[in-house]
mmCIF file of C-alpha atoms in Angstrom:
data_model
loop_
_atom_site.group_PDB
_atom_site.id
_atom_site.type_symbol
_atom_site.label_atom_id
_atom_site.label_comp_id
_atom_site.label_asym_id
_atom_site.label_seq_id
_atom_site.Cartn_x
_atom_site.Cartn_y
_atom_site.Cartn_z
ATOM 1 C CA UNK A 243 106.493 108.745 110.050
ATOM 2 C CA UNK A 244 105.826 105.067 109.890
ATOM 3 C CA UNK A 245 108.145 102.569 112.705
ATOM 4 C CA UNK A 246 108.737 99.223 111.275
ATOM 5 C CA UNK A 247 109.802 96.651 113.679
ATOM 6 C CA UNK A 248 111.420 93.698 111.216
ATOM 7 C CA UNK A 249 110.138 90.502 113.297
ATOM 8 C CA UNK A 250 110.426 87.870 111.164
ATOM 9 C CA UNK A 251 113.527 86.187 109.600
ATOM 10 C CA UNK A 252 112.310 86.633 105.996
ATOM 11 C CA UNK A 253 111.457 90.707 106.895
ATOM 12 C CA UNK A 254 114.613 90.911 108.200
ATOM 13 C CA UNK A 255 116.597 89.148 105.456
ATOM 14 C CA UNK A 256 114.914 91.367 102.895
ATOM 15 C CA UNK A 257 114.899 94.154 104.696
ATOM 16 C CA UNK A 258 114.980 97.415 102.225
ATOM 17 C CA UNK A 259 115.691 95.294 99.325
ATOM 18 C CA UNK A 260 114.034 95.964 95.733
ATOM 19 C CA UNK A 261 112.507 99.313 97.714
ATOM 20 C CA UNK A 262 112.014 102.116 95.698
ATOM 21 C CA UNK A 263 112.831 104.238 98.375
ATOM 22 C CA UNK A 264 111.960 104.093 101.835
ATOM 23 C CA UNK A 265 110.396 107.538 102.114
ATOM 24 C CA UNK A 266 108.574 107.646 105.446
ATOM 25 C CA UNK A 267 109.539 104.649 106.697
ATOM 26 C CA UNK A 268 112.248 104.056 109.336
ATOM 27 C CA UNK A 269 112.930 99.934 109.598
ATOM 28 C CA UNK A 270 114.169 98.936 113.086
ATOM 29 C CA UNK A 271 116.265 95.776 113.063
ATOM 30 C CA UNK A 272 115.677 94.905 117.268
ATOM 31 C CA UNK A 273 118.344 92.210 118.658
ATOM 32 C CA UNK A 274 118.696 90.196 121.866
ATOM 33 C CA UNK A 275 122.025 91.187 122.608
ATOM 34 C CA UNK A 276 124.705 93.410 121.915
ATOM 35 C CA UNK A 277 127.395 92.582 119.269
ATOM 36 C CA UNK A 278 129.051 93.638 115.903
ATOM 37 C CA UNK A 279 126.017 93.362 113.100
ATOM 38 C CA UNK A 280 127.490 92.695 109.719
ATOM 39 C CA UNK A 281 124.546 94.098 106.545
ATOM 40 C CA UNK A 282 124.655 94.520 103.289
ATOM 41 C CA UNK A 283 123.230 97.344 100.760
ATOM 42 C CA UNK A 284 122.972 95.156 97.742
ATOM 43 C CA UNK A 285 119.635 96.083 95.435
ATOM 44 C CA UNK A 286 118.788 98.963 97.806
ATOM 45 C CA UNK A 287 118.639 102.128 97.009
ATOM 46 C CA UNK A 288 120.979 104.232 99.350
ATOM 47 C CA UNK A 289 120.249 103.936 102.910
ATOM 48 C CA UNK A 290 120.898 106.021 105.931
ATOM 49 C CA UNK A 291 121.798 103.047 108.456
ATOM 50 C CA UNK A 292 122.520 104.139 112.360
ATOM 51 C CA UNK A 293 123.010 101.269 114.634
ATOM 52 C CA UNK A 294 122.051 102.396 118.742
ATOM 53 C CA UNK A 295 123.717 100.290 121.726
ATOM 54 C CA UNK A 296 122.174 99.786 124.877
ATOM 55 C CA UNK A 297 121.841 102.830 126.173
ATOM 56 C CA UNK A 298 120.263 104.463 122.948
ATOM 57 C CA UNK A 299 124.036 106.022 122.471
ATOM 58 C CA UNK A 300 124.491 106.077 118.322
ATOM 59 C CA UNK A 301 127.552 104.076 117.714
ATOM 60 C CA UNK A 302 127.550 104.235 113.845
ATOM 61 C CA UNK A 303 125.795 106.752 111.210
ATOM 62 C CA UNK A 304 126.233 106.151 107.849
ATOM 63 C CA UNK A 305 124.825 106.666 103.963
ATOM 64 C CA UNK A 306 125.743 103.991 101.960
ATOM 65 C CA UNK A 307 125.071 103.496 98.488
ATOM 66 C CA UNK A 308 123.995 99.824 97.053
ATOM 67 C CA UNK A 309 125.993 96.920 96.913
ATOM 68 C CA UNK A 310 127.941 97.428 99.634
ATOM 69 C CA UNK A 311 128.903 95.591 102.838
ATOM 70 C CA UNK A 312 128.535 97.301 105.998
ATOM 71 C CA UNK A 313 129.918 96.980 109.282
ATOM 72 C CA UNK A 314 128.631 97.980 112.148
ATOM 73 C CA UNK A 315 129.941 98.310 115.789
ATOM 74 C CA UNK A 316 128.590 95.989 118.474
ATOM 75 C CA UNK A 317 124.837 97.585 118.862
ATOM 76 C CA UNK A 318 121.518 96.116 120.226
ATOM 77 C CA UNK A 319 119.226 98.271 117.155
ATOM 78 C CA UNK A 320 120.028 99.087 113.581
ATOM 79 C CA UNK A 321 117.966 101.331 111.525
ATOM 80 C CA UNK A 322 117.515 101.892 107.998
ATOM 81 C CA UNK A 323 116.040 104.747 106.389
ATOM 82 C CA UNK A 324 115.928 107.554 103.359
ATOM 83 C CA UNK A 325 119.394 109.789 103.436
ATOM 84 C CA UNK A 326 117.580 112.599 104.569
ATOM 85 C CA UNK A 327 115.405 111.299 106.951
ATOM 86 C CA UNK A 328 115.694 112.942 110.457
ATOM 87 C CA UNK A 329 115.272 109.699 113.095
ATOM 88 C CA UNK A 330 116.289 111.487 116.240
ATOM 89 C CA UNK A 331 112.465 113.136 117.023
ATOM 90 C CA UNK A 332 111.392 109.404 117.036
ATOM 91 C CA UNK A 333 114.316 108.159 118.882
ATOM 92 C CA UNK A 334 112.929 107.273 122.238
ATOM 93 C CA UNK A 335 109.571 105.611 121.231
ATOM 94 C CA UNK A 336 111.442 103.793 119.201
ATOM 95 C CA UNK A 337 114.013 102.627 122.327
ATOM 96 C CA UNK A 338 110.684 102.635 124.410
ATOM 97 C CA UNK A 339 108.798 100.073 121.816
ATOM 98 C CA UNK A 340 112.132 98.197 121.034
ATOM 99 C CA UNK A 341 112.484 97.523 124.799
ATOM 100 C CA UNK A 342 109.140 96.113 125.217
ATOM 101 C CA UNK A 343 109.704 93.814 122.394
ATOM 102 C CA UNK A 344 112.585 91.726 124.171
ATOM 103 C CA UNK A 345 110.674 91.364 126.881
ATOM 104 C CA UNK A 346 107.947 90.371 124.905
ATOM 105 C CA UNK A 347 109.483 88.015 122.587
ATOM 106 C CA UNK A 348 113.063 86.709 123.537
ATOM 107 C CA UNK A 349 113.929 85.638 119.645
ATOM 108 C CA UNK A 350 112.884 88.739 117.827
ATOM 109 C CA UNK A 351 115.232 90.341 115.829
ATOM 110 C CA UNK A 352 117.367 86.901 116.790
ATOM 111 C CA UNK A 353 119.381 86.367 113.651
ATOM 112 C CA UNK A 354 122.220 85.536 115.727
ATOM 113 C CA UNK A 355 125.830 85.465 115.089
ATOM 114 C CA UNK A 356 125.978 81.682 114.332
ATOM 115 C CA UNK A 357 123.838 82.190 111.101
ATOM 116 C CA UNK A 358 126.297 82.114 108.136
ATOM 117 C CA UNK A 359 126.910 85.061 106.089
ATOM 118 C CA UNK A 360 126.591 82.211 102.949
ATOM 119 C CA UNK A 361 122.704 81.669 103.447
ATOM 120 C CA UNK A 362 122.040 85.506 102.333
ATOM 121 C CA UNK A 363 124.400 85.539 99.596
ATOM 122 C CA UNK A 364 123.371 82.439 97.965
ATOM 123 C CA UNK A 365 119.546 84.449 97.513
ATOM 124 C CA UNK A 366 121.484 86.966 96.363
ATOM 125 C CA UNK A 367 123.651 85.243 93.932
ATOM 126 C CA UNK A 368 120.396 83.729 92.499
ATOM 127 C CA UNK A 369 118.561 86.898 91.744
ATOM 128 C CA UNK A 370 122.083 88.147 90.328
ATOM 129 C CA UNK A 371 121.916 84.462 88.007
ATOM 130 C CA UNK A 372 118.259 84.937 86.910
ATOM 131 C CA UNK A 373 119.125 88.646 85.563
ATOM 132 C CA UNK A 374 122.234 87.668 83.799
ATOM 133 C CA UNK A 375 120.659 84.403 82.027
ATOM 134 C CA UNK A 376 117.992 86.921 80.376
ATOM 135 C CA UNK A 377 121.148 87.884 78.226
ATOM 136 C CA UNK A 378 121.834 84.090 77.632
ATOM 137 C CA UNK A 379 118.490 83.687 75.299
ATOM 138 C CA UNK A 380 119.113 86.738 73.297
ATOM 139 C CA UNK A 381 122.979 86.556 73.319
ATOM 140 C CA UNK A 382 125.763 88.798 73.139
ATOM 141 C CA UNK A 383 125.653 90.715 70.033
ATOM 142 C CA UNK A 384 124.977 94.530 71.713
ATOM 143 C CA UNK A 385 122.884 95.325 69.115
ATOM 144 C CA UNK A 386 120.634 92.708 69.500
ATOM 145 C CA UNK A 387 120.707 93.470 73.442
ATOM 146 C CA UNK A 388 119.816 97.716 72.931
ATOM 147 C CA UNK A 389 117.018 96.278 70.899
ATOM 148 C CA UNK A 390 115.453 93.938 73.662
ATOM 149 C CA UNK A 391 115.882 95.526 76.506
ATOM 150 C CA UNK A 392 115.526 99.538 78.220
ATOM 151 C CA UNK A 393 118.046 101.234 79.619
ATOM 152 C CA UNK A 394 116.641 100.626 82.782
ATOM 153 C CA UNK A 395 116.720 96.716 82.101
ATOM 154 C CA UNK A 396 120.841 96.772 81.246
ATOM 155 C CA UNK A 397 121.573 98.462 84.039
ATOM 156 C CA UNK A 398 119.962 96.345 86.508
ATOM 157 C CA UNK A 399 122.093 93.684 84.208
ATOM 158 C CA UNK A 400 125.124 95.382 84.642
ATOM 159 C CA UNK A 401 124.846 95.338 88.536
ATOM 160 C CA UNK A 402 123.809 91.628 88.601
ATOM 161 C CA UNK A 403 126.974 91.011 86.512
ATOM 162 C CA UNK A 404 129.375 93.129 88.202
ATOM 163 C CA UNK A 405 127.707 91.110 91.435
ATOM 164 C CA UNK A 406 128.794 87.408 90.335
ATOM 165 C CA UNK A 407 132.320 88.630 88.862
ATOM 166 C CA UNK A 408 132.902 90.151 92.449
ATOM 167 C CA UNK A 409 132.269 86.703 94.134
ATOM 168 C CA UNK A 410 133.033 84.478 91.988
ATOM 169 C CA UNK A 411 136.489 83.248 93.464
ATOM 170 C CA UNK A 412 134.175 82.381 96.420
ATOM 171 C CA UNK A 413 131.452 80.738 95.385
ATOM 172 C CA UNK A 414 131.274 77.947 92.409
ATOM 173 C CA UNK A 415 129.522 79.440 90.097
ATOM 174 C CA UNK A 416 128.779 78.416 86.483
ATOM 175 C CA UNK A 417 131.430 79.525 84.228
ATOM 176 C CA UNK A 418 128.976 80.108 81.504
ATOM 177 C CA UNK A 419 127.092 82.542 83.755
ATOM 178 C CA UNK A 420 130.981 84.122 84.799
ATOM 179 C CA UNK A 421 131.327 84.164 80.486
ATOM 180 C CA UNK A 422 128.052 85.742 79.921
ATOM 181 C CA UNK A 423 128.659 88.396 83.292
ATOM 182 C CA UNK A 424 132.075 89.073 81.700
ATOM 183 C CA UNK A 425 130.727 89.366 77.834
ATOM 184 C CA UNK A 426 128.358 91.749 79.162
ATOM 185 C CA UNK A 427 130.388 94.312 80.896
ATOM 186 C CA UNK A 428 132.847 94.284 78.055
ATOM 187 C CA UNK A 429 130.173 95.042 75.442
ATOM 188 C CA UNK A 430 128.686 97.989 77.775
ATOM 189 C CA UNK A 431 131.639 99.353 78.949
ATOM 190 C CA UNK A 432 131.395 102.666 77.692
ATOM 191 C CA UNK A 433 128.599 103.394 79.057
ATOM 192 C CA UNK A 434 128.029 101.830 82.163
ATOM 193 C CA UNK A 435 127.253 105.353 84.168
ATOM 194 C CA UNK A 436 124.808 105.875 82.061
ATOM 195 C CA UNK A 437 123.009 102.659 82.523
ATOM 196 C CA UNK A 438 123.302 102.928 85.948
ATOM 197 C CA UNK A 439 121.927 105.910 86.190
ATOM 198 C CA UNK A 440 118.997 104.607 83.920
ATOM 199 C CA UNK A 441 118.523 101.836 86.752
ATOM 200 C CA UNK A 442 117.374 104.307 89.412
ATOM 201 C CA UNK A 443 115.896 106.687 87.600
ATOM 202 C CA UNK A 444 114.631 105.545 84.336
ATOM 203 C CA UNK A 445 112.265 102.352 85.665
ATOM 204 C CA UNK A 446 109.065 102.667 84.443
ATOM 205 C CA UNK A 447 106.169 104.699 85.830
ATOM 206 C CA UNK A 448 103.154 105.595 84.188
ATOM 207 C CA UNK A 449 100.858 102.827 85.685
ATOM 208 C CA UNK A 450 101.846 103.771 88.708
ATOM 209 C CA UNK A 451 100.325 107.261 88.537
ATOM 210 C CA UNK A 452 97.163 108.658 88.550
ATOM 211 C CA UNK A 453 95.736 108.586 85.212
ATOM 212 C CA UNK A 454 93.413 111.765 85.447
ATOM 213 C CA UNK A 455 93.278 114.814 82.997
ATOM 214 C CA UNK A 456 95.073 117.740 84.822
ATOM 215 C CA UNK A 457 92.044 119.889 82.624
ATOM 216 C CA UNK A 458 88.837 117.815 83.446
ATOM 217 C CA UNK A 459 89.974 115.287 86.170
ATOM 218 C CA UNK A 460 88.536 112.356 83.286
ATOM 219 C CA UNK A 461 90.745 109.475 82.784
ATOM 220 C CA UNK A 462 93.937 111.035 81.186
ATOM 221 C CA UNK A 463 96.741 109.083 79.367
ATOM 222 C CA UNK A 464 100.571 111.324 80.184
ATOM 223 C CA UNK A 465 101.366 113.211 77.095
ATOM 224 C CA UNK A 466 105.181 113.218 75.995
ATOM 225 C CA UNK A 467 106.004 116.817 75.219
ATOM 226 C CA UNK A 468 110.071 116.766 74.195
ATOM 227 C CA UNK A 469 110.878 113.839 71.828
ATOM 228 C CA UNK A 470 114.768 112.956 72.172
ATOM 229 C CA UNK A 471 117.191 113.790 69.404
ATOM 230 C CA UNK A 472 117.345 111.832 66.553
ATOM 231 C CA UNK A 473 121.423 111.743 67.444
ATOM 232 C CA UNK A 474 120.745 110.912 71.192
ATOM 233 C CA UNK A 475 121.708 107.627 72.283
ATOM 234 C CA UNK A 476 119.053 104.975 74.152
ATOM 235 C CA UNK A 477 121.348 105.109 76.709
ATOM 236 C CA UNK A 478 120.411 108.742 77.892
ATOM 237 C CA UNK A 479 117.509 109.142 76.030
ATOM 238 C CA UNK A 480 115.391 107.778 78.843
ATOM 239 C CA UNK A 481 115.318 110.604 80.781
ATOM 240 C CA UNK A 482 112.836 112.112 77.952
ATOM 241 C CA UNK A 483 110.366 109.211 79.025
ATOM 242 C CA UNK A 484 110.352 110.541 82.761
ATOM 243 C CA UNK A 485 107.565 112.205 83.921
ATOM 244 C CA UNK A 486 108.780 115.636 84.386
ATOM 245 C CA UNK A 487 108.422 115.550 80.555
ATOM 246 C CA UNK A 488 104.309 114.404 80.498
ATOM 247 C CA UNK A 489 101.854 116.001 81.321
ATOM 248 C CA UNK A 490 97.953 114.131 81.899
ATOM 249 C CA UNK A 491 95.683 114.868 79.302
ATOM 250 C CA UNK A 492 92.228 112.826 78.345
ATOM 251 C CA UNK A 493 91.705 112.785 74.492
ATOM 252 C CA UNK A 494 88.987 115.501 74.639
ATOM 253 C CA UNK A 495 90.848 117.991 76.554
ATOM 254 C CA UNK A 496 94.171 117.080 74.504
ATOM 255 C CA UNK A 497 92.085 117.985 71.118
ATOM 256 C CA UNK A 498 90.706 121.133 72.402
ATOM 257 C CA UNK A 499 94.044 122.566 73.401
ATOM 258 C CA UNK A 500 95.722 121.552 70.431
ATOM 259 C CA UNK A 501 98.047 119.827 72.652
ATOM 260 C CA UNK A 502 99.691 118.397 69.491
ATOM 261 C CA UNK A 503 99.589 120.849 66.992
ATOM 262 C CA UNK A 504 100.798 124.029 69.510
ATOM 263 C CA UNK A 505 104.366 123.814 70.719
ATOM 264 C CA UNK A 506 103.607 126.715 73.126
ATOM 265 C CA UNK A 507 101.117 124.797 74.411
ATOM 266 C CA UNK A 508 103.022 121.909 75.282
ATOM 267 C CA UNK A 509 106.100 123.754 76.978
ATOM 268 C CA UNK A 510 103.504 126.068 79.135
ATOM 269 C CA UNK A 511 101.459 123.130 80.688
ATOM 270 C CA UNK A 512 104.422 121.117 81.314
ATOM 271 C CA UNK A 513 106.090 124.195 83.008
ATOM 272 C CA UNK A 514 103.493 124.918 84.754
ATOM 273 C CA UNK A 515 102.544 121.266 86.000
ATOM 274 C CA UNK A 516 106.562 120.571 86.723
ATOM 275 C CA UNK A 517 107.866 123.528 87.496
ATOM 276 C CA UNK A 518 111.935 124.356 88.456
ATOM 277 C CA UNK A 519 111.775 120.025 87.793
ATOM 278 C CA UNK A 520 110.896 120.944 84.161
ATOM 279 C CA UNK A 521 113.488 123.816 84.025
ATOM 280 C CA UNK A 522 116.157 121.425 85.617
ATOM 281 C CA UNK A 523 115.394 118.531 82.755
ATOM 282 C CA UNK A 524 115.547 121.585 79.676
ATOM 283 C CA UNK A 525 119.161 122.243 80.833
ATOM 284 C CA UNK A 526 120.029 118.950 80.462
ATOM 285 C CA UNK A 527 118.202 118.796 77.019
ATOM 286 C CA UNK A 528 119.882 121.931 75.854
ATOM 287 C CA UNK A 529 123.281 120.767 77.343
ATOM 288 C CA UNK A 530 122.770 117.312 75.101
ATOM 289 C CA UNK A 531 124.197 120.147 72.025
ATOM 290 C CA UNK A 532 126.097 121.950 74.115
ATOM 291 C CA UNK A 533 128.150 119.420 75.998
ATOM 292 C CA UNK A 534 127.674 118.068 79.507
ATOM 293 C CA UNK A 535 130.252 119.201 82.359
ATOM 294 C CA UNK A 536 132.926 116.475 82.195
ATOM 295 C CA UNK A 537 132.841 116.611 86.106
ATOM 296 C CA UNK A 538 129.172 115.562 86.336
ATOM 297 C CA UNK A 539 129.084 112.284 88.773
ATOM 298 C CA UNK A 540 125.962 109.764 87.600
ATOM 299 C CA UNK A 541 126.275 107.799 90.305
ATOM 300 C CA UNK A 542 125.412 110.244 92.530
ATOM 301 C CA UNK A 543 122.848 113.246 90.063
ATOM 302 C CA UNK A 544 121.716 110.558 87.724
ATOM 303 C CA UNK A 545 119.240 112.980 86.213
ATOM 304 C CA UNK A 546 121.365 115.427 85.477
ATOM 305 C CA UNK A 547 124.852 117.619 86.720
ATOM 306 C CA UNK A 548 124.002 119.184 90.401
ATOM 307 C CA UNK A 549 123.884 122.981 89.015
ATOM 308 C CA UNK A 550 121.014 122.542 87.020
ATOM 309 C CA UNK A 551 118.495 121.671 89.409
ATOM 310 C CA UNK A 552 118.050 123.007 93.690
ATOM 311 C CA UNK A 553 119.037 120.762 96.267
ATOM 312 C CA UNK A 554 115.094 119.598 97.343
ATOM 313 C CA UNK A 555 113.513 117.257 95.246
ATOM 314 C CA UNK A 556 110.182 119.259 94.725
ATOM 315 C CA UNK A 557 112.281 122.377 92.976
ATOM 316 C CA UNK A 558 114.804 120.445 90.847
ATOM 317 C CA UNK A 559 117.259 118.242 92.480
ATOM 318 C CA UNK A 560 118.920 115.439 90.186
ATOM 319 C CA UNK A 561 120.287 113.387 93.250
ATOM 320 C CA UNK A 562 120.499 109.815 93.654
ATOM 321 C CA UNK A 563 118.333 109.693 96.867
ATOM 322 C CA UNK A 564 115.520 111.859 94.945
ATOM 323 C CA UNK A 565 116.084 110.479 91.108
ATOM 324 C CA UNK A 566 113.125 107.744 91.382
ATOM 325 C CA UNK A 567 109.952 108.801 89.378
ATOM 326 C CA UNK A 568 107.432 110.903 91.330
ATOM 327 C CA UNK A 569 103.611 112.088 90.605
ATOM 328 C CA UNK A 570 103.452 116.073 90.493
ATOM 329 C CA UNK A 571 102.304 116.406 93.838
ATOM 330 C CA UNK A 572 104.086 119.182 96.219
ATOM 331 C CA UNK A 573 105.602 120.407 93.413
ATOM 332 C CA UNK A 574 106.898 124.155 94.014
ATOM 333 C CA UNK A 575 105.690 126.588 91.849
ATOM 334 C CA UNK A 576 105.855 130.407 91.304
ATOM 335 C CA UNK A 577 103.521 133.045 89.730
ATOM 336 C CA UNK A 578 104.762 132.172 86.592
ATOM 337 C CA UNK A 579 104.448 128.944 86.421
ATOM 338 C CA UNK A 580 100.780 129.514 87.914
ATOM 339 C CA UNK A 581 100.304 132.066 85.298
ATOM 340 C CA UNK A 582 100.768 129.339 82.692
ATOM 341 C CA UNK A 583 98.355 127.052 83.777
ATOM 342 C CA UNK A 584 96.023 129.707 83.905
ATOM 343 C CA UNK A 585 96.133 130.401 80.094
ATOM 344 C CA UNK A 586 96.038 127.109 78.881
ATOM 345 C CA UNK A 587 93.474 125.721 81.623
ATOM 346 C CA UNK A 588 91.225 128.746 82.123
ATOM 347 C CA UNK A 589 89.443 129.197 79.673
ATOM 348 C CA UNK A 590 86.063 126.757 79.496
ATOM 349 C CA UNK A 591 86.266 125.395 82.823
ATOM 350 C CA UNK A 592 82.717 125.766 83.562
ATOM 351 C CA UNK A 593 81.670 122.384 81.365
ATOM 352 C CA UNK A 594 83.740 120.667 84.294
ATOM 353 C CA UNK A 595 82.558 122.103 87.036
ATOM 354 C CA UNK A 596 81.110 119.134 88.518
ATOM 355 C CA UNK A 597 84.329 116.911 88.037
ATOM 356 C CA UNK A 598 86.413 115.607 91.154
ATOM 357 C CA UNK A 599 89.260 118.005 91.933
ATOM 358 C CA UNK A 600 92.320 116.975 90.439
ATOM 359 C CA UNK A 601 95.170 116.371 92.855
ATOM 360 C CA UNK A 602 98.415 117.464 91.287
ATOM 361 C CA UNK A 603 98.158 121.421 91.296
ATOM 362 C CA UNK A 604 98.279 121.074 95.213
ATOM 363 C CA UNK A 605 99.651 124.773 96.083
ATOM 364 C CA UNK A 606 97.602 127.198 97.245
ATOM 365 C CA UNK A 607 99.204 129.823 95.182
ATOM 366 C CA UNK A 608 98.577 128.064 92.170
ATOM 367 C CA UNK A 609 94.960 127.151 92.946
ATOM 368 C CA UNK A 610 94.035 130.569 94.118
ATOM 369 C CA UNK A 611 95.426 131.758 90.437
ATOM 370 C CA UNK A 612 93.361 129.321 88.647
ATOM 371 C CA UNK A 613 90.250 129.080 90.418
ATOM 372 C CA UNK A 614 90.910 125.349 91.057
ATOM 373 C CA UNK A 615 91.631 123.213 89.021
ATOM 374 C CA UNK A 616 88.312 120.832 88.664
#
């Protein structure tokens, strides 16, 4: 686990903004006095936030979701961290190191009361503005918007918006920026859950992954295996462009398969590679015919309803603190899955026998069925 002590105003003001997740991180807001702390949640993704007094005594402990204001009790630390992440085991190096920090340095952490609430929202309000005016060179026309930008893109829109309509008796805004906010919202209306679903969980991914050939470990491009409906809408047919739909494949390897021309193919190395992930995301795909539970909540399973995928992220779960895009690695997998990978990568593995390992088929139960995948 990786301690962060925020020292300087502009770590502090950020904070866990824009974050992807804070995964093994715990940030530790340290201040030079006790009092009430008053922070915000706004283009974060949900955040565990605890705030300690003097003692070390926890006086609040909270998940919040984004955009939200959050008060805390009069405290000397505040932490922020992933929803799941367990901060008591670290709990008194953290008081130890926080301690030595005052003495050290009187002003750190020392965004004291005086500073006005105004200075953070006006950055905020800003990056809010510069979202929204995208929308001002294309215009309103919704068809004209699907066409220009993702999913992804509209929902991070449709926060912005909802952001400058919520302050707006506050602050003196632009009323063309209020018109375009307002314009916006109206013309998405019906399908704002989705978008903001597409927000978290649909931002793109693919550079950000290793780009090596499950099959050979050579430079690999990830191979879409489920194409979305023709009658799907753009607004949930993102989630066939996440990766628990791709598998990596270099040309060679993909032609030797006959990774395009064998369906089997396809489904087998992608349920093998994904595992209970990839049987979570083909009950959603099947439900797209069959009709989605009205009860399912995309604010907080934006991948899909709760019942079709476990509760951990590695074997399935949809949830909003584990719906960002992840590589393959600790994936769980079974003997079946295993089995899979062993028909489709056995055979001819001997040509690549000199090739790096590849690092997503990381279980040993796997890797003993397969011989390694190299």
């Amino acid at each position: 686990m990786e301690i962060i002590y925020l020292t300087k105003s502009h770590q502090r003001s950020t904070g866990a903004m824009h974050e992807s997740g804070l995964r093994d991180k715990i940030l530790v807001f340290v201040y030079p006095r006790m009092s009430r702390r008053l922070f915000h949640t706004f283009f974060c993704e949900p955040l565990r936030i605890v705030g300690l007094d003097d003692a070390g005594k926890i006086v609040y402990d909270q998940v919040k979701g984004p955009n939200t204001l959050v008060a805390i009790p009069a405290c000397r630390l505040v932490l922020e961290m992933d929803p799941g992440t367990d901060f008591l085991p670290y709990k008194d190096d953290i008081l130890t190191r926080a301690l030595q920090s005052r003495t050290e340095n009187r002003h750190l952490g020392g965004v004291g009361n005086q500073v006005r609430i105004d200075t953070l929202f006006f950055s905020l309000l800003a990056d809010a503005a510069l979202d929204v005016q995208r929308i001002g060179r294309v215009g309103t026309d919704p068809d004209k918007i699907r066409k220009k930008f993702k999913a992804w893109e509209r929902g991070q829109i449709a926060s912005s918006a909802g952001f400058i309509l919520d302050f707006r008796s506050e602050y003196d805004i632009p009323k063309d920026l209020i018109n375009l906010s307002q314009d916006f919202l109206r013309n998405e209306a019906a399908c704002l859950d989705e978008l903001h679903a597409a927000s978290i969980a649909g931002v793109p991914w693919v550079d950000e992954f290793p780009q090596v050939c499950m099959r050979c470990g050579r430079i690999a491009s990830w191979r879409q295996v489920i194409s979305p409906p023709d009658s799907m809408p753009a607004e949930s047919a993102w989630r066939y462009a996440r990766p628990e739909n791709h598998v990596p494949l270099c040309f060679r390897c993909s032609d030797t398969l006959g990774f395009n021309k064998d369906q089997a193919i396809r489904f087998e190395l992608v349920w093998g590679l994904w595992g209970m992930r990839f049987e979570a995301f083909w009950r959603w795909h099947q439900a797209h015919v069959e009709g989605f539970p009205p009860e399912w909540d995309k604010h907080a399973y934006p991948l899909w309803p709760p019942h079709y995928g476990e509760s951990r992220w590695e074997t399935g779960s949809g949830s909003f603190e584990h719906a960002g895009p992840r590589p393959p690695i600790g994936i769980s997998r079974n003997s079946h899955h295993a089995r899979a990978i062993s028909r489709r990568l056995g055979a001819d593995r001997n040509r690549y026998k000199n090739h790096a390992p590849v690092p997503y088929l990381v279980s040993s139960r796997v890797q003993s069925s397969i011989g390694g995948v190299k």
